[in-house]
């Protein structure tokens, strides 16, 4: 089995299925760590690189974030990196400068992400994105899994309430940025994608018994889910 700290294997392979497996091993690390307040990210924009001491904008145009400082009514970069403007619901966007390695951690189309379901309705499930690949995100980005993106076949028969529940941990793939609020659109329409951790009404972590059901080990009660299937050959170290 993979060790939780063994990231080198994933970084050296082109098989995203191995990356999916490591995501699953990292889920428990997230699930039992203290939860931070989830930030509401409305819009993010990355611009060209800045240099240390470069004037970025007036304090009347943006609020100060990380990697910047104020002087004489202007905001300057305190390090070399990418300029990031982020609207968190405030009147003014927050401007920050992040290093290249941090900027590359933003979810991108085609990326495999680990997320937590925060709400569901008949049309879609809302999630917070926690990991891109095997790397945890500093910010929690919002995502949506629409009814038509839950599975590949019989899309008209998909029932969101039988696919996800709030609190589920899900592996998904980014398919687009979506609407003007920059909510990422995600899909679980592949065998290896879907719910990987779910708890029953009794509070026990359930066991997958098929691609559409999980079972509580305490009560033996079954619940519907869109279950992720990890191929057995990828469970060997």
Short mmCIF file of N, CA and C in Angstrom, two decimals, residues 36-205:
data_model
loop_
_atom_site.label_atom_id
_atom_site.label_comp_id
_atom_site.label_asym_id
_atom_site.label_seq_id
_atom_site.Cartn_x
_atom_site.Cartn_y
_atom_site.Cartn_z
N UNK A 36 -10.81 24.36 8.91
CA UNK A 36 -10.71 25.80 8.84
C UNK A 36 -11.98 26.36 8.23
N UNK A 37 -12.22 27.63 8.49
CA UNK A 37 -13.37 28.28 7.89
C UNK A 37 -13.21 28.32 6.39
N UNK A 38 -14.21 27.87 5.67
CA UNK A 38 -14.14 27.83 4.22
C UNK A 38 -14.36 29.22 3.66
N UNK A 39 -13.45 29.67 2.79
CA UNK A 39 -13.59 31.00 2.23
C UNK A 39 -14.46 30.94 0.98
N UNK A 40 -15.17 32.02 0.73
CA UNK A 40 -16.03 32.11 -0.45
C UNK A 40 -15.27 32.86 -1.53
N UNK A 41 -14.83 32.13 -2.54
CA UNK A 41 -14.04 32.73 -3.60
C UNK A 41 -14.94 33.00 -4.79
N UNK A 42 -15.21 34.25 -5.07
CA UNK A 42 -16.11 34.60 -6.15
C UNK A 42 -15.38 34.69 -7.48
N UNK A 43 -14.21 35.28 -7.46
CA UNK A 43 -13.51 35.48 -8.73
C UNK A 43 -12.02 35.54 -8.48
N UNK A 44 -11.24 34.89 -9.33
CA UNK A 44 -9.79 34.91 -9.21
C UNK A 44 -9.20 35.21 -10.57
N UNK A 45 -8.23 36.09 -10.58
CA UNK A 45 -7.56 36.43 -11.83
C UNK A 45 -6.07 36.52 -11.59
N UNK A 46 -5.29 35.80 -12.38
CA UNK A 46 -3.84 35.86 -12.30
C UNK A 46 -3.31 36.71 -13.45
N UNK A 47 -2.41 37.62 -13.14
CA UNK A 47 -1.80 38.43 -14.19
C UNK A 47 -0.32 38.07 -14.31
N UNK A 48 0.42 38.86 -15.05
CA UNK A 48 1.82 38.56 -15.29
C UNK A 48 2.64 38.66 -14.01
N UNK A 49 3.87 38.17 -14.07
CA UNK A 49 4.73 38.19 -12.91
C UNK A 49 5.07 39.61 -12.49
N UNK A 50 5.26 39.78 -11.18
CA UNK A 50 5.70 41.07 -10.65
C UNK A 50 7.07 40.89 -10.03
N UNK A 51 7.76 41.99 -9.84
CA UNK A 51 9.07 41.98 -9.19
C UNK A 51 8.95 42.63 -7.83
N UNK A 52 9.89 42.35 -6.95
CA UNK A 52 9.87 42.91 -5.60
C UNK A 52 9.91 44.44 -5.67
N UNK A 53 8.99 45.06 -4.93
CA UNK A 53 8.93 46.52 -4.89
C UNK A 53 8.12 47.14 -6.01
N UNK A 54 7.53 46.36 -6.87
CA UNK A 54 6.76 46.91 -7.99
C UNK A 54 5.42 47.47 -7.51
N UNK A 55 5.06 48.68 -8.00
CA UNK A 55 3.76 49.27 -7.66
C UNK A 55 2.67 48.52 -8.41
N UNK A 56 1.63 48.08 -7.67
CA UNK A 56 0.57 47.27 -8.26
C UNK A 56 -0.71 48.05 -8.49
N UNK A 57 -1.14 48.82 -7.50
CA UNK A 57 -2.38 49.56 -7.63
C UNK A 57 -2.53 50.54 -6.47
N UNK A 58 -3.58 51.33 -6.52
CA UNK A 58 -3.90 52.25 -5.43
C UNK A 58 -4.68 51.50 -4.35
N UNK A 59 -4.59 51.97 -3.10
CA UNK A 59 -5.35 51.35 -2.01
C UNK A 59 -6.86 51.60 -2.20
N UNK A 60 -7.21 52.53 -3.09
CA UNK A 60 -8.62 52.79 -3.39
C UNK A 60 -9.20 51.75 -4.33
N UNK A 61 -8.32 50.99 -4.99
CA UNK A 61 -8.77 50.01 -5.98
C UNK A 61 -8.81 48.58 -5.44
N UNK A 62 -7.96 48.27 -4.45
CA UNK A 62 -7.87 46.91 -3.92
C UNK A 62 -7.57 46.93 -2.42
N UNK A 63 -7.93 45.84 -1.76
CA UNK A 63 -7.51 45.61 -0.38
C UNK A 63 -6.21 44.81 -0.38
N UNK A 64 -5.41 45.00 0.66
CA UNK A 64 -4.12 44.35 0.76
C UNK A 64 -4.27 42.89 1.16
N UNK A 65 -3.59 42.00 0.41
CA UNK A 65 -3.56 40.59 0.74
C UNK A 65 -2.18 40.17 1.21
N UNK A 66 -1.75 38.99 0.82
CA UNK A 66 -0.44 38.49 1.20
C UNK A 66 0.58 38.80 0.10
N UNK A 67 1.84 38.88 0.49
CA UNK A 67 2.91 39.13 -0.48
C UNK A 67 2.95 40.55 -0.99
N UNK A 68 2.29 41.48 -0.29
CA UNK A 68 2.27 42.89 -0.71
C UNK A 68 2.38 43.77 0.54
N UNK A 69 2.63 45.07 0.31
CA UNK A 69 2.65 46.04 1.41
C UNK A 69 2.15 47.38 0.90
N UNK A 70 1.75 48.26 1.83
CA UNK A 70 1.23 49.58 1.47
C UNK A 70 2.27 50.66 1.77
N UNK A 71 2.26 51.68 0.90
CA UNK A 71 3.12 52.84 1.14
C UNK A 71 2.56 54.03 0.35
N UNK A 72 2.31 55.12 1.06
CA UNK A 72 1.86 56.36 0.45
C UNK A 72 0.64 56.16 -0.45
N UNK A 73 -0.30 55.37 0.01
CA UNK A 73 -1.55 55.20 -0.72
C UNK A 73 -1.51 54.20 -1.86
N UNK A 74 -0.42 53.46 -1.99
CA UNK A 74 -0.32 52.45 -3.06
C UNK A 74 0.07 51.10 -2.46
N UNK A 75 -0.22 50.05 -3.20
CA UNK A 75 0.14 48.69 -2.79
C UNK A 75 1.28 48.20 -3.68
N UNK A 76 2.32 47.69 -3.05
CA UNK A 76 3.52 47.22 -3.75
C UNK A 76 3.73 45.73 -3.49
N UNK A 77 4.41 45.09 -4.43
CA UNK A 77 4.78 43.69 -4.26
C UNK A 77 5.96 43.56 -3.32
N UNK A 78 5.88 42.62 -2.37
CA UNK A 78 7.00 42.38 -1.45
C UNK A 78 7.81 41.16 -1.85
N UNK A 79 7.43 40.51 -2.96
CA UNK A 79 8.20 39.37 -3.46
C UNK A 79 7.96 39.23 -4.96
N UNK A 80 8.80 38.45 -5.59
CA UNK A 80 8.64 38.18 -7.03
C UNK A 80 7.67 37.02 -7.20
N UNK A 81 6.68 37.20 -8.05
CA UNK A 81 5.70 36.13 -8.27
C UNK A 81 4.56 36.60 -9.14
N UNK A 82 3.43 35.91 -9.04
CA UNK A 82 2.26 36.23 -9.84
C UNK A 82 1.30 37.10 -9.03
N UNK A 83 0.70 38.08 -9.70
CA UNK A 83 -0.28 38.95 -9.06
C UNK A 83 -1.65 38.27 -9.12
N UNK A 84 -2.32 38.15 -7.98
CA UNK A 84 -3.61 37.49 -7.91
C UNK A 84 -4.63 38.45 -7.31
N UNK A 85 -5.72 38.68 -8.03
CA UNK A 85 -6.83 39.49 -7.53
C UNK A 85 -8.00 38.57 -7.24
N UNK A 86 -8.53 38.67 -6.04
CA UNK A 86 -9.56 37.74 -5.59
C UNK A 86 -10.71 38.50 -4.95
N UNK A 87 -11.91 38.27 -5.45
CA UNK A 87 -13.11 38.91 -4.92
C UNK A 87 -13.77 37.96 -3.94
N UNK A 88 -13.80 38.31 -2.66
CA UNK A 88 -14.37 37.45 -1.62
C UNK A 88 -15.69 38.01 -1.09
N UNK A 89 -16.39 38.76 -1.93
CA UNK A 89 -17.66 39.31 -1.50
C UNK A 89 -17.55 40.72 -0.94
N UNK A 90 -16.32 41.21 -0.80
CA UNK A 90 -16.13 42.57 -0.32
C UNK A 90 -16.32 43.56 -1.46
N UNK A 91 -16.37 44.85 -1.09
CA UNK A 91 -16.56 45.89 -2.10
C UNK A 91 -15.36 45.96 -3.05
N UNK A 92 -14.16 45.77 -2.49
CA UNK A 92 -12.94 45.80 -3.30
C UNK A 92 -12.30 44.42 -3.35
N UNK A 93 -11.67 44.07 -4.47
CA UNK A 93 -10.96 42.78 -4.53
C UNK A 93 -9.72 42.81 -3.66
N UNK A 94 -9.27 41.63 -3.26
CA UNK A 94 -8.03 41.50 -2.49
C UNK A 94 -6.90 41.19 -3.45
N UNK A 95 -5.82 41.97 -3.38
CA UNK A 95 -4.69 41.75 -4.26
C UNK A 95 -3.55 41.11 -3.48
N UNK A 96 -2.98 40.07 -4.03
CA UNK A 96 -1.87 39.35 -3.40
C UNK A 96 -0.83 39.01 -4.45
N UNK A 97 0.34 38.66 -4.00
CA UNK A 97 1.38 38.14 -4.90
C UNK A 97 1.78 36.78 -4.38
N UNK A 98 1.70 35.77 -5.25
CA UNK A 98 2.05 34.40 -4.87
C UNK A 98 3.21 33.93 -5.72
N UNK A 99 4.00 33.07 -5.14
CA UNK A 99 5.14 32.51 -5.89
C UNK A 99 4.63 31.56 -6.96
N UNK A 100 5.47 31.27 -7.94
CA UNK A 100 5.05 30.45 -9.08
C UNK A 100 4.52 29.10 -8.65
N UNK A 101 5.18 28.47 -7.65
CA UNK A 101 4.74 27.14 -7.21
C UNK A 101 3.34 27.19 -6.62
N UNK A 102 2.99 28.30 -5.94
CA UNK A 102 1.66 28.43 -5.37
C UNK A 102 0.64 28.71 -6.44
N UNK A 103 1.01 29.51 -7.45
CA UNK A 103 0.07 29.84 -8.52
C UNK A 103 -0.32 28.60 -9.32
N UNK A 104 0.61 27.66 -9.44
CA UNK A 104 0.35 26.46 -10.23
C UNK A 104 -0.62 25.51 -9.54
N UNK A 105 -0.96 25.79 -8.27
CA UNK A 105 -1.87 24.91 -7.55
C UNK A 105 -3.33 25.23 -7.79
N UNK A 106 -3.62 26.23 -8.61
CA UNK A 106 -5.00 26.54 -8.93
C UNK A 106 -5.60 25.41 -9.76
N UNK A 107 -6.84 25.02 -9.48
CA UNK A 107 -7.48 23.95 -10.27
C UNK A 107 -7.52 24.35 -11.75
N UNK A 108 -7.22 23.40 -12.62
CA UNK A 108 -7.22 23.65 -14.05
C UNK A 108 -8.08 22.60 -14.73
N UNK A 109 -8.52 22.90 -15.93
CA UNK A 109 -9.35 21.95 -16.67
C UNK A 109 -8.58 20.65 -16.88
N UNK A 110 -9.21 19.53 -16.57
CA UNK A 110 -8.59 18.22 -16.69
C UNK A 110 -7.96 17.71 -15.41
N UNK A 111 -7.84 18.57 -14.39
CA UNK A 111 -7.21 18.16 -13.13
C UNK A 111 -8.15 17.25 -12.34
N UNK A 112 -7.56 16.27 -11.64
CA UNK A 112 -8.31 15.43 -10.72
C UNK A 112 -8.28 16.10 -9.36
N UNK A 113 -9.46 16.33 -8.78
CA UNK A 113 -9.55 17.04 -7.52
C UNK A 113 -10.29 16.22 -6.48
N UNK A 114 -9.95 16.44 -5.23
CA UNK A 114 -10.66 15.85 -4.11
C UNK A 114 -11.52 16.95 -3.49
N UNK A 115 -12.78 16.69 -3.28
CA UNK A 115 -13.67 17.73 -2.78
C UNK A 115 -14.65 17.16 -1.76
N UNK A 116 -15.27 18.07 -1.01
CA UNK A 116 -16.26 17.70 0.00
C UNK A 116 -17.60 18.29 -0.38
N UNK A 117 -18.63 17.46 -0.37
CA UNK A 117 -19.98 17.91 -0.72
C UNK A 117 -20.53 18.78 0.40
N UNK A 118 -20.98 19.98 0.06
CA UNK A 118 -21.52 20.91 1.05
C UNK A 118 -23.03 21.08 0.94
N UNK A 119 -23.61 20.71 -0.19
CA UNK A 119 -25.06 20.84 -0.35
C UNK A 119 -25.52 20.18 -1.63
N UNK A 120 -26.78 19.76 -1.66
CA UNK A 120 -27.33 19.13 -2.85
C UNK A 120 -28.75 19.61 -3.09
N UNK A 121 -29.15 19.57 -4.36
CA UNK A 121 -30.56 19.76 -4.72
C UNK A 121 -30.84 18.84 -5.90
N UNK A 122 -31.98 18.97 -6.51
CA UNK A 122 -32.37 18.03 -7.57
C UNK A 122 -31.54 18.22 -8.84
N UNK A 123 -30.85 19.36 -8.98
CA UNK A 123 -30.12 19.65 -10.23
C UNK A 123 -28.60 19.51 -10.12
N UNK A 124 -28.04 19.68 -8.93
CA UNK A 124 -26.59 19.62 -8.81
C UNK A 124 -26.17 19.45 -7.35
N UNK A 125 -24.88 19.12 -7.18
CA UNK A 125 -24.26 19.06 -5.85
C UNK A 125 -23.21 20.16 -5.76
N UNK A 126 -23.19 20.85 -4.64
CA UNK A 126 -22.18 21.88 -4.41
C UNK A 126 -21.04 21.27 -3.59
N UNK A 127 -19.81 21.64 -3.93
CA UNK A 127 -18.65 21.08 -3.23
C UNK A 127 -17.62 22.17 -2.96
N UNK A 128 -16.72 21.88 -2.02
CA UNK A 128 -15.52 22.67 -1.84
C UNK A 128 -14.34 21.81 -2.28
N UNK A 129 -13.48 22.36 -3.13
CA UNK A 129 -12.31 21.63 -3.62
C UNK A 129 -11.20 21.74 -2.60
N UNK A 130 -10.68 20.60 -2.16
CA UNK A 130 -9.68 20.55 -1.10
C UNK A 130 -8.27 20.25 -1.61
N UNK A 131 -8.19 19.39 -2.62
CA UNK A 131 -6.89 18.98 -3.18
C UNK A 131 -6.94 19.07 -4.70
N UNK A 132 -5.83 19.45 -5.30
CA UNK A 132 -5.62 19.27 -6.73
C UNK A 132 -4.59 18.17 -6.87
N UNK A 133 -4.99 17.04 -7.45
CA UNK A 133 -4.09 15.89 -7.44
C UNK A 133 -3.87 15.48 -5.99
N UNK A 134 -2.60 15.44 -5.57
CA UNK A 134 -2.27 15.07 -4.20
C UNK A 134 -1.85 16.28 -3.38
N UNK A 135 -2.03 17.49 -3.91
CA UNK A 135 -1.56 18.70 -3.24
C UNK A 135 -2.72 19.46 -2.60
N UNK A 136 -2.65 19.72 -1.29
CA UNK A 136 -3.72 20.48 -0.64
C UNK A 136 -3.69 21.94 -1.07
N UNK A 137 -4.87 22.54 -1.17
CA UNK A 137 -4.98 23.94 -1.56
C UNK A 137 -5.03 24.83 -0.32
N UNK A 138 -4.41 25.99 -0.42
CA UNK A 138 -4.49 26.95 0.68
C UNK A 138 -5.87 27.57 0.74
N UNK A 139 -6.45 27.84 -0.44
CA UNK A 139 -7.81 28.36 -0.52
C UNK A 139 -8.75 27.21 -0.88
N UNK A 140 -9.98 27.28 -0.41
CA UNK A 140 -10.97 26.27 -0.73
C UNK A 140 -11.85 26.79 -1.87
N UNK A 141 -11.70 26.25 -3.04
CA UNK A 141 -12.45 26.70 -4.21
C UNK A 141 -13.79 25.98 -4.29
N UNK A 142 -14.79 26.69 -4.78
CA UNK A 142 -16.13 26.10 -4.90
C UNK A 142 -16.28 25.37 -6.23
N UNK A 143 -17.04 24.29 -6.20
CA UNK A 143 -17.29 23.53 -7.42
C UNK A 143 -18.74 23.07 -7.48
N UNK A 144 -19.17 22.68 -8.67
CA UNK A 144 -20.52 22.18 -8.89
C UNK A 144 -20.47 20.92 -9.74
N UNK A 145 -21.17 19.89 -9.30
CA UNK A 145 -21.34 18.68 -10.11
C UNK A 145 -22.80 18.65 -10.55
N UNK A 146 -23.02 18.92 -11.83
CA UNK A 146 -24.39 18.95 -12.35
C UNK A 146 -24.94 17.54 -12.55
N UNK A 147 -26.24 17.44 -12.58
CA UNK A 147 -26.91 16.15 -12.76
C UNK A 147 -26.41 15.42 -14.00
N UNK A 148 -26.22 16.16 -15.09
CA UNK A 148 -25.79 15.54 -16.35
C UNK A 148 -24.32 15.13 -16.36
N UNK A 149 -23.56 15.53 -15.32
CA UNK A 149 -22.14 15.20 -15.26
C UNK A 149 -21.82 14.15 -14.20
N UNK A 150 -22.84 13.53 -13.63
CA UNK A 150 -22.61 12.54 -12.58
C UNK A 150 -22.07 11.24 -13.15
N UNK A 151 -22.67 10.76 -14.24
CA UNK A 151 -22.20 9.51 -14.84
C UNK A 151 -22.33 9.59 -16.36
N UNK A 152 -21.71 8.63 -17.03
CA UNK A 152 -21.61 8.68 -18.49
C UNK A 152 -22.89 8.20 -19.17
N UNK A 153 -23.54 7.20 -18.60
CA UNK A 153 -24.71 6.61 -19.25
C UNK A 153 -25.99 6.94 -18.49
N UNK A 154 -27.12 6.85 -19.19
CA UNK A 154 -28.44 7.08 -18.61
C UNK A 154 -28.48 8.37 -17.78
N UNK A 155 -27.99 9.44 -18.38
CA UNK A 155 -27.91 10.71 -17.66
C UNK A 155 -29.29 11.22 -17.25
N UNK A 156 -30.30 10.88 -18.04
CA UNK A 156 -31.65 11.36 -17.73
C UNK A 156 -32.24 10.67 -16.51
N UNK A 157 -31.62 9.57 -16.07
CA UNK A 157 -32.13 8.84 -14.91
C UNK A 157 -31.35 9.14 -13.63
N UNK A 158 -30.39 10.04 -13.70
CA UNK A 158 -29.56 10.36 -12.53
C UNK A 158 -30.40 11.07 -11.48
N UNK A 159 -30.25 10.63 -10.23
CA UNK A 159 -30.89 11.27 -9.09
C UNK A 159 -29.78 11.77 -8.17
N UNK A 160 -29.65 13.09 -8.05
CA UNK A 160 -28.58 13.65 -7.23
C UNK A 160 -28.66 13.14 -5.79
N UNK A 161 -29.87 12.99 -5.27
CA UNK A 161 -30.04 12.53 -3.89
C UNK A 161 -29.58 11.08 -3.69
N UNK A 162 -29.49 10.32 -4.79
CA UNK A 162 -28.98 8.96 -4.70
C UNK A 162 -27.53 8.87 -5.17
N UNK A 163 -26.90 10.01 -5.40
CA UNK A 163 -25.52 10.05 -5.88
C UNK A 163 -24.57 10.61 -4.83
N UNK A 164 -25.00 11.66 -4.12
CA UNK A 164 -24.15 12.33 -3.15
C UNK A 164 -24.98 12.74 -1.94
N UNK A 165 -24.27 12.92 -0.81
CA UNK A 165 -24.88 13.49 0.39
C UNK A 165 -23.90 14.51 0.98
N UNK A 166 -24.40 15.55 1.64
CA UNK A 166 -23.49 16.51 2.28
C UNK A 166 -22.52 15.80 3.22
N UNK A 167 -21.26 16.17 3.14
CA UNK A 167 -20.22 15.55 3.94
C UNK A 167 -19.43 14.49 3.20
N UNK A 168 -19.94 13.99 2.06
CA UNK A 168 -19.21 12.99 1.28
C UNK A 168 -17.90 13.57 0.75
N UNK A 169 -16.88 12.73 0.67
CA UNK A 169 -15.63 13.09 0.03
C UNK A 169 -15.63 12.46 -1.36
N UNK A 170 -15.38 13.29 -2.37
CA UNK A 170 -15.57 12.87 -3.76
C UNK A 170 -14.31 13.15 -4.58
N UNK A 171 -13.98 12.24 -5.47
CA UNK A 171 -12.97 12.48 -6.49
C UNK A 171 -13.69 12.89 -7.77
N UNK A 172 -13.23 13.99 -8.38
CA UNK A 172 -13.88 14.50 -9.58
C UNK A 172 -12.82 15.09 -10.51
N UNK A 173 -13.25 15.40 -11.72
CA UNK A 173 -12.36 16.01 -12.71
C UNK A 173 -12.93 17.38 -13.09
N UNK A 174 -12.04 18.37 -13.21
CA UNK A 174 -12.46 19.72 -13.61
C UNK A 174 -12.74 19.72 -15.11
N UNK A 175 -13.94 20.21 -15.50
CA UNK A 175 -14.27 20.27 -16.93
C UNK A 175 -14.35 21.70 -17.45
N UNK A 176 -14.61 22.68 -16.57
CA UNK A 176 -14.58 24.08 -17.01
C UNK A 176 -14.73 24.99 -15.82
N UNK A 177 -14.51 26.29 -16.07
CA UNK A 177 -14.67 27.28 -15.01
C UNK A 177 -16.12 27.61 -14.74
N UNK A 178 -17.00 27.36 -15.70
CA UNK A 178 -18.41 27.57 -15.45
C UNK A 178 -18.85 29.02 -15.57
N UNK A 179 -19.69 29.47 -14.64
CA UNK A 179 -20.35 30.76 -14.77
C UNK A 179 -19.47 31.93 -14.35
N UNK A 180 -20.06 33.12 -14.34
CA UNK A 180 -19.32 34.34 -14.04
C UNK A 180 -18.83 34.39 -12.61
N UNK A 181 -19.37 33.56 -11.73
CA UNK A 181 -18.91 33.54 -10.36
C UNK A 181 -17.71 32.63 -10.17
N UNK A 182 -17.18 32.10 -11.27
CA UNK A 182 -15.99 31.27 -11.25
C UNK A 182 -16.14 30.01 -10.40
N UNK A 183 -17.33 29.45 -10.36
CA UNK A 183 -17.52 28.16 -9.73
C UNK A 183 -17.04 27.09 -10.71
N UNK A 184 -16.15 26.23 -10.28
CA UNK A 184 -15.62 25.20 -11.17
C UNK A 184 -16.68 24.15 -11.45
N UNK A 185 -16.80 23.77 -12.72
CA UNK A 185 -17.70 22.69 -13.08
C UNK A 185 -16.91 21.38 -13.07
N UNK A 186 -17.45 20.37 -12.38
CA UNK A 186 -16.75 19.10 -12.19
C UNK A 186 -17.59 17.96 -12.75
N UNK A 187 -16.91 16.84 -13.03
CA UNK A 187 -17.60 15.65 -13.47
C UNK A 187 -17.12 14.44 -12.69
N UNK A 188 -18.02 13.47 -12.49
CA UNK A 188 -17.65 12.17 -11.92
C UNK A 188 -18.01 11.06 -12.90
N UNK A 189 -18.13 11.40 -14.18
CA UNK A 189 -18.60 10.46 -15.19
C UNK A 189 -17.49 9.54 -15.70
N UNK A 190 -16.72 8.99 -14.78
CA UNK A 190 -15.73 7.95 -15.09
C UNK A 190 -15.76 6.96 -13.95
N UNK A 191 -15.37 5.72 -14.22
CA UNK A 191 -15.44 4.68 -13.19
C UNK A 191 -14.64 5.02 -11.94
N UNK A 192 -13.47 5.65 -12.14
CA UNK A 192 -12.58 5.92 -11.02
C UNK A 192 -12.98 7.17 -10.24
N UNK A 193 -14.02 7.85 -10.67
CA UNK A 193 -14.44 9.08 -10.02
C UNK A 193 -15.77 8.88 -9.30
N UNK A 194 -15.96 9.63 -8.23
CA UNK A 194 -17.19 9.52 -7.45
C UNK A 194 -16.89 9.58 -5.97
N UNK A 195 -17.82 9.05 -5.17
CA UNK A 195 -17.67 9.09 -3.71
C UNK A 195 -16.63 8.07 -3.26
N UNK A 196 -15.70 8.51 -2.42
CA UNK A 196 -14.69 7.60 -1.88
C UNK A 196 -14.79 7.46 -0.37
N UNK A 197 -15.36 8.46 0.30
CA UNK A 197 -15.59 8.37 1.74
C UNK A 197 -16.99 8.91 2.02
N UNK A 198 -17.79 8.12 2.74
CA UNK A 198 -19.13 8.55 3.12
C UNK A 198 -19.48 7.92 4.46
N UNK A 199 -20.27 8.63 5.24
CA UNK A 199 -20.68 8.12 6.54
C UNK A 199 -22.19 7.88 6.56
N UNK A 200 -22.57 6.83 7.24
CA UNK A 200 -23.99 6.47 7.34
C UNK A 200 -24.69 7.36 8.36
N UNK A 201 -26.01 7.19 8.46
CA UNK A 201 -26.78 7.95 9.45
C UNK A 201 -26.36 7.57 10.86
N UNK A 202 -25.77 6.38 11.02
CA UNK A 202 -25.27 5.96 12.33
C UNK A 202 -23.90 6.54 12.64
N UNK A 203 -23.29 7.21 11.66
CA UNK A 203 -22.00 7.84 11.88
C UNK A 203 -20.81 7.00 11.51
N UNK A 204 -21.03 5.80 11.00
CA UNK A 204 -19.93 4.91 10.63
C UNK A 204 -19.50 5.15 9.19
N UNK A 205 -18.20 4.96 8.92
CA UNK A 205 -17.72 5.07 7.55
C UNK A 205 -18.20 3.86 6.76
#
